[in-house]
Amino acid sequence: MQEQLTDALRALKARMEAFLAARVTTKDDDWADSIGRAVSMQAAADDVVRAVVQQARQNGATWQVIGDALGVSRQAAFQRYGKPIDPRTGEPMNTTPLSGAAELAASTIEDLASGQWTRVTEQFDPTMRDALSEDALAAAWAQVVGLSGAFEGPGEPEATRVGDVTITNTPLSFEAGDYTARIAFRDDRTIAGLHILEGQMS
């Protein structure tokens, strides 16, 4: 664990030095390069945090303590830095969200907003197809519009891997209310769950 932290710190130091060196030679208006290097430093800093969290866990720190230090709930801390073990196999679970899940969620919400019910249900997995028909989907969206007015637009989706699926939460703004579209995607990119929840997830 100490070796992992040392490597992460070295990587962060190298990226910081590269950033400072680049600022000397980069034109003042070339902000794209500076932003890219800053994002690289941010990723390296997150690797340092991850290494420290793993050390803390090895030394008995609870997820509550870690969450408090990070300013988030213990569940949020675990979801970001934990290594859950699959009880079915005894192996570490995949915690990496499905690539492109945010784009899939945005596309699905666009189809909902434009009444493309068939396009949405065509993405359902077999269980969802049995559970939710096109008519029921249309009725559910109409109910939200009836309660809160016209749909005004989505916010930025957030994606989290939970077991075998990637769950996306996307803020939705309506004329007189806020909601969250929670959509679960399987690794084959089919939809395993779709809920419109009142309020926006914090």
mmCIF file of C-alpha atoms in Angstrom:
data_model
loop_
_atom_site.group_PDB
_atom_site.id
_atom_site.type_symbol
_atom_site.label_atom_id
_atom_site.label_comp_id
_atom_site.label_asym_id
_atom_site.label_seq_id
_atom_site.Cartn_x
_atom_site.Cartn_y
_atom_site.Cartn_z
ATOM 1 C CA MET A 1 0.000 0.000 0.000
ATOM 2 C CA GLN A 2 2.842 2.400 0.817
ATOM 3 C CA GLU A 3 4.395 1.662 -2.570
ATOM 4 C CA GLN A 4 1.110 2.481 -4.301
ATOM 5 C CA LEU A 5 0.902 5.814 -2.463
ATOM 6 C CA THR A 6 4.521 6.620 -3.293
ATOM 7 C CA ASP A 7 3.921 5.900 -6.981
ATOM 8 C CA ALA A 8 0.787 8.069 -6.980
ATOM 9 C CA LEU A 9 2.647 10.960 -5.354
ATOM 10 C CA ARG A 10 5.484 10.681 -7.865
ATOM 11 C CA ALA A 11 3.009 10.729 -10.743
ATOM 12 C CA LEU A 12 1.301 13.813 -9.314
ATOM 13 C CA LYS A 13 4.638 15.573 -8.839
ATOM 14 C CA ALA A 14 5.655 14.781 -12.424
ATOM 15 C CA ARG A 15 2.397 16.171 -13.811
ATOM 16 C CA MET A 16 2.690 19.311 -11.692
ATOM 17 C CA GLU A 17 6.233 19.888 -12.926
ATOM 18 C CA ALA A 18 5.119 19.328 -16.524
ATOM 19 C CA PHE A 19 2.293 21.813 -16.026
ATOM 20 C CA LEU A 20 4.615 24.495 -14.649
ATOM 21 C CA ALA A 21 7.163 23.920 -17.410
ATOM 22 C CA ALA A 22 4.477 24.112 -20.089
ATOM 23 C CA ARG A 23 3.152 27.402 -18.733
ATOM 24 C CA VAL A 24 6.584 28.949 -19.338
ATOM 25 C CA THR A 25 6.606 27.981 -23.020
ATOM 26 C CA THR A 26 2.871 28.068 -23.815
ATOM 27 C CA LYS A 27 1.239 31.129 -25.315
ATOM 28 C CA ASP A 28 -1.001 33.058 -22.943
ATOM 29 C CA ASP A 29 -4.071 32.356 -25.065
ATOM 30 C CA ASP A 30 -3.462 28.591 -25.379
ATOM 31 C CA TRP A 31 -5.752 27.637 -22.533
ATOM 32 C CA ALA A 32 -6.708 24.266 -24.012
ATOM 33 C CA ASP A 33 -3.260 22.871 -23.237
ATOM 34 C CA SER A 34 -3.292 24.283 -19.706
ATOM 35 C CA ILE A 35 -6.763 22.932 -18.996
ATOM 36 C CA GLY A 36 -5.799 19.507 -20.308
ATOM 37 C CA ARG A 37 -2.733 19.421 -18.073
ATOM 38 C CA ALA A 38 -4.783 20.612 -15.091
ATOM 39 C CA VAL A 39 -7.276 17.787 -15.662
ATOM 40 C CA SER A 40 -4.341 15.383 -15.784
ATOM 41 C CA MET A 41 -3.163 16.698 -12.408
ATOM 42 C CA GLN A 42 -6.666 16.311 -11.024
ATOM 43 C CA ALA A 43 -6.716 12.653 -12.060
ATOM 44 C CA ALA A 44 -3.306 12.104 -10.483
ATOM 45 C CA ALA A 45 -4.466 13.787 -7.269
ATOM 46 C CA ASP A 46 -7.474 11.465 -7.179
ATOM 47 C CA ASP A 47 -5.094 8.513 -7.433
ATOM 48 C CA VAL A 48 -3.308 9.867 -4.350
ATOM 49 C CA VAL A 49 -6.613 10.111 -2.477
ATOM 50 C CA ARG A 50 -7.490 6.564 -3.548
ATOM 51 C CA ALA A 51 -4.153 5.256 -2.265
ATOM 52 C CA VAL A 52 -4.570 7.058 1.077
ATOM 53 C CA VAL A 53 -8.123 5.718 1.439
ATOM 54 C CA GLN A 54 -6.896 2.178 0.806
ATOM 55 C CA GLN A 55 -4.181 2.661 3.422
ATOM 56 C CA ALA A 56 -6.762 3.970 5.860
ATOM 57 C CA ARG A 57 -8.958 0.926 5.274
ATOM 58 C CA GLN A 58 -5.992 -1.404 5.757
ATOM 59 C CA ASN A 59 -5.401 0.270 9.113
ATOM 60 C CA GLY A 60 -8.989 -0.075 10.290
ATOM 61 C CA ALA A 61 -10.610 3.234 9.337
ATOM 62 C CA THR A 62 -14.357 2.894 8.803
ATOM 63 C CA TRP A 63 -16.169 4.158 5.732
ATOM 64 C CA GLN A 64 -17.941 6.632 8.019
ATOM 65 C CA VAL A 65 -14.594 8.159 9.031
ATOM 66 C CA ILE A 66 -13.445 8.236 5.412
ATOM 67 C CA GLY A 67 -16.727 9.724 4.211
ATOM 68 C CA ASP A 68 -16.575 12.438 6.872
ATOM 69 C CA ALA A 69 -13.035 13.318 5.783
ATOM 70 C CA LEU A 70 -14.133 13.507 2.145
ATOM 71 C CA GLY A 71 -17.282 15.474 2.951
ATOM 72 C CA VAL A 72 -19.597 12.773 1.595
ATOM 73 C CA SER A 73 -21.697 9.941 3.000
ATOM 74 C CA ARG A 74 -20.047 6.631 3.860
ATOM 75 C CA GLN A 75 -21.961 5.019 0.993
ATOM 76 C CA ALA A 76 -20.705 7.603 -1.497
ATOM 77 C CA ALA A 77 -17.150 7.088 -0.235
ATOM 78 C CA PHE A 78 -17.483 3.323 -0.595
ATOM 79 C CA GLN A 79 -18.974 3.582 -4.070
ATOM 80 C CA ARG A 80 -16.068 5.706 -5.238
ATOM 81 C CA TYR A 81 -13.149 4.061 -3.483
ATOM 82 C CA GLY A 82 -14.348 0.695 -2.200
ATOM 83 C CA LYS A 83 -13.619 -2.735 -3.624
ATOM 84 C CA PRO A 84 -16.797 -4.762 -3.145
ATOM 85 C CA ILE A 85 -16.542 -8.549 -3.317
ATOM 86 C CA ASP A 86 -19.131 -10.418 -5.364
ATOM 87 C CA PRO A 87 -20.787 -12.896 -2.944
ATOM 88 C CA ARG A 88 -21.545 -15.197 -5.882
ATOM 89 C CA THR A 89 -17.937 -15.651 -6.927
ATOM 90 C CA GLY A 90 -15.763 -14.327 -4.113
ATOM 91 C CA GLU A 91 -14.006 -12.119 -6.673
ATOM 92 C CA PRO A 92 -13.767 -8.307 -6.678
ATOM 93 C CA MET A 93 -16.708 -6.731 -8.483
ATOM 94 C CA ASN A 94 -16.302 -4.576 -11.548
ATOM 95 C CA THR A 95 -16.854 -1.005 -10.337
ATOM 96 C CA THR A 96 -16.226 0.744 -13.656
ATOM 97 C CA PRO A 97 -19.402 2.239 -15.170
ATOM 98 C CA LEU A 98 -20.422 1.165 -18.654
ATOM 99 C CA SER A 99 -18.586 3.240 -21.245
ATOM 100 C CA GLY A 100 -20.937 5.756 -22.834
ATOM 101 C CA ALA A 101 -23.653 5.290 -20.194
ATOM 102 C CA ALA A 102 -24.181 9.045 -19.840
ATOM 103 C CA GLU A 103 -24.716 9.367 -23.591
ATOM 104 C CA LEU A 104 -27.142 6.432 -23.558
ATOM 105 C CA ALA A 105 -29.115 8.088 -20.764
ATOM 106 C CA ALA A 106 -29.212 11.419 -22.598
ATOM 107 C CA SER A 107 -30.453 9.716 -25.765
ATOM 108 C CA THR A 108 -33.154 7.816 -23.868
ATOM 109 C CA ILE A 109 -34.377 11.003 -22.181
ATOM 110 C CA GLU A 110 -34.468 12.781 -25.538
ATOM 111 C CA ASP A 111 -36.634 9.951 -26.889
ATOM 112 C CA LEU A 112 -38.952 10.194 -23.879
ATOM 113 C CA ALA A 113 -39.310 13.941 -24.270
ATOM 114 C CA SER A 114 -40.138 13.605 -27.969
ATOM 115 C CA GLY A 115 -42.616 10.768 -27.460
ATOM 116 C CA GLN A 116 -40.505 8.129 -29.188
ATOM 117 C CA TRP A 117 -41.877 5.329 -27.016
ATOM 118 C CA THR A 118 -40.960 2.546 -29.431
ATOM 119 C CA ARG A 119 -37.344 3.658 -29.583
ATOM 120 C CA VAL A 120 -37.172 3.536 -25.796
ATOM 121 C CA THR A 121 -38.845 0.149 -25.365
ATOM 122 C CA GLU A 122 -36.691 -1.373 -28.112
ATOM 123 C CA GLN A 123 -33.753 -0.873 -25.746
ATOM 124 C CA PHE A 124 -35.438 -2.775 -22.884
ATOM 125 C CA ASP A 125 -34.057 -6.093 -21.708
ATOM 126 C CA PRO A 126 -36.552 -9.018 -21.641
ATOM 127 C CA THR A 127 -37.623 -8.361 -18.050
ATOM 128 C CA MET A 128 -38.330 -4.699 -18.767
ATOM 129 C CA ARG A 129 -40.242 -5.547 -21.943
ATOM 130 C CA ASP A 130 -42.511 -7.821 -19.921
ATOM 131 C CA ALA A 131 -42.957 -5.242 -17.163
ATOM 132 C CA LEU A 132 -43.473 -1.972 -19.058
ATOM 133 C CA SER A 133 -45.372 -1.549 -22.313
ATOM 134 C CA GLU A 134 -45.175 1.429 -24.657
ATOM 135 C CA ASP A 135 -48.604 2.575 -23.491
ATOM 136 C CA ALA A 136 -47.608 2.357 -19.831
ATOM 137 C CA LEU A 137 -44.399 4.264 -20.526
ATOM 138 C CA ALA A 138 -46.303 6.998 -22.356
ATOM 139 C CA ALA A 139 -48.844 7.193 -19.531
ATOM 140 C CA ALA A 140 -46.098 7.540 -16.915
ATOM 141 C CA TRP A 141 -44.456 10.418 -18.800
ATOM 142 C CA ALA A 142 -47.844 12.074 -19.322
ATOM 143 C CA GLN A 143 -48.508 11.828 -15.590
ATOM 144 C CA VAL A 144 -45.298 13.705 -14.806
ATOM 145 C CA VAL A 145 -46.154 16.389 -17.383
ATOM 146 C CA GLY A 146 -49.656 16.634 -15.924
ATOM 147 C CA LEU A 147 -48.237 17.231 -12.459
ATOM 148 C CA SER A 148 -45.350 19.549 -13.318
ATOM 149 C CA GLY A 149 -45.914 21.078 -16.740
ATOM 150 C CA ALA A 150 -43.802 21.031 -19.868
ATOM 151 C CA PHE A 151 -40.378 19.416 -19.929
ATOM 152 C CA GLU A 152 -37.676 22.091 -20.066
ATOM 153 C CA GLY A 153 -34.524 20.017 -20.303
ATOM 154 C CA PRO A 154 -32.083 17.599 -18.669
ATOM 155 C CA GLY A 155 -29.006 18.212 -16.577
ATOM 156 C CA GLU A 156 -25.739 16.292 -16.694
ATOM 157 C CA PRO A 157 -26.084 12.532 -16.124
ATOM 158 C CA GLU A 158 -24.023 10.794 -13.452
ATOM 159 C CA ALA A 159 -23.146 7.126 -13.858
ATOM 160 C CA THR A 160 -22.294 4.576 -11.168
ATOM 161 C CA ARG A 161 -21.652 0.857 -11.436
ATOM 162 C CA VAL A 162 -23.832 -1.170 -9.052
ATOM 163 C CA GLY A 163 -23.257 -4.893 -9.363
ATOM 164 C CA ASP A 164 -24.114 -6.068 -12.865
ATOM 165 C CA VAL A 165 -25.586 -2.767 -14.076
ATOM 166 C CA THR A 166 -24.610 0.863 -14.505
ATOM 167 C CA ILE A 167 -27.104 3.282 -12.980
ATOM 168 C CA THR A 168 -27.414 6.779 -14.395
ATOM 169 C CA ASN A 169 -29.089 9.646 -12.556
ATOM 170 C CA THR A 170 -30.039 12.613 -14.725
ATOM 171 C CA PRO A 171 -31.697 15.783 -13.361
ATOM 172 C CA LEU A 172 -34.868 16.724 -15.244
ATOM 173 C CA SER A 173 -36.377 20.205 -15.162
ATOM 174 C CA PHE A 174 -40.075 20.679 -15.825
ATOM 175 C CA GLU A 175 -42.092 23.874 -15.887
ATOM 176 C CA ALA A 176 -43.152 23.511 -12.251
ATOM 177 C CA GLY A 177 -41.034 20.746 -10.777
ATOM 178 C CA ASP A 178 -37.750 18.873 -10.705
ATOM 179 C CA TYR A 179 -37.248 15.147 -11.172
ATOM 180 C CA THR A 180 -34.489 12.605 -11.672
ATOM 181 C CA ALA A 181 -34.407 10.023 -14.450
ATOM 182 C CA ARG A 182 -32.793 6.899 -13.022
ATOM 183 C CA ILE A 183 -31.930 4.451 -15.784
ATOM 184 C CA ALA A 184 -30.060 1.170 -15.322
ATOM 185 C CA PHE A 185 -28.047 -0.207 -18.244
ATOM 186 C CA ARG A 186 -26.659 -3.692 -18.643
ATOM 187 C CA ASP A 187 -23.247 -4.231 -20.192
ATOM 188 C CA ASP A 188 -24.957 -5.136 -23.488
ATOM 189 C CA ARG A 189 -26.402 -1.574 -23.375
ATOM 190 C CA THR A 190 -29.992 -2.704 -22.848
ATOM 191 C CA ILE A 191 -32.154 -0.952 -20.257
ATOM 192 C CA ALA A 192 -32.721 -2.960 -17.078
ATOM 193 C CA GLY A 193 -34.619 -0.273 -15.165
ATOM 194 C CA LEU A 194 -36.212 3.122 -15.768
ATOM 195 C CA HIS A 195 -37.707 5.369 -13.094
ATOM 196 C CA ILE A 196 -38.720 9.024 -13.005
ATOM 197 C CA LEU A 197 -38.219 10.094 -9.391
ATOM 198 C CA GLU A 198 -39.590 13.271 -7.866
ATOM 199 C CA GLY A 199 -36.878 15.723 -6.851
ATOM 200 C CA GLN A 200 -33.278 15.910 -7.969
ATOM 201 C CA MET A 201 -30.640 13.664 -6.458
ATOM 202 C CA SER A 202 -27.980 15.524 -4.485
#
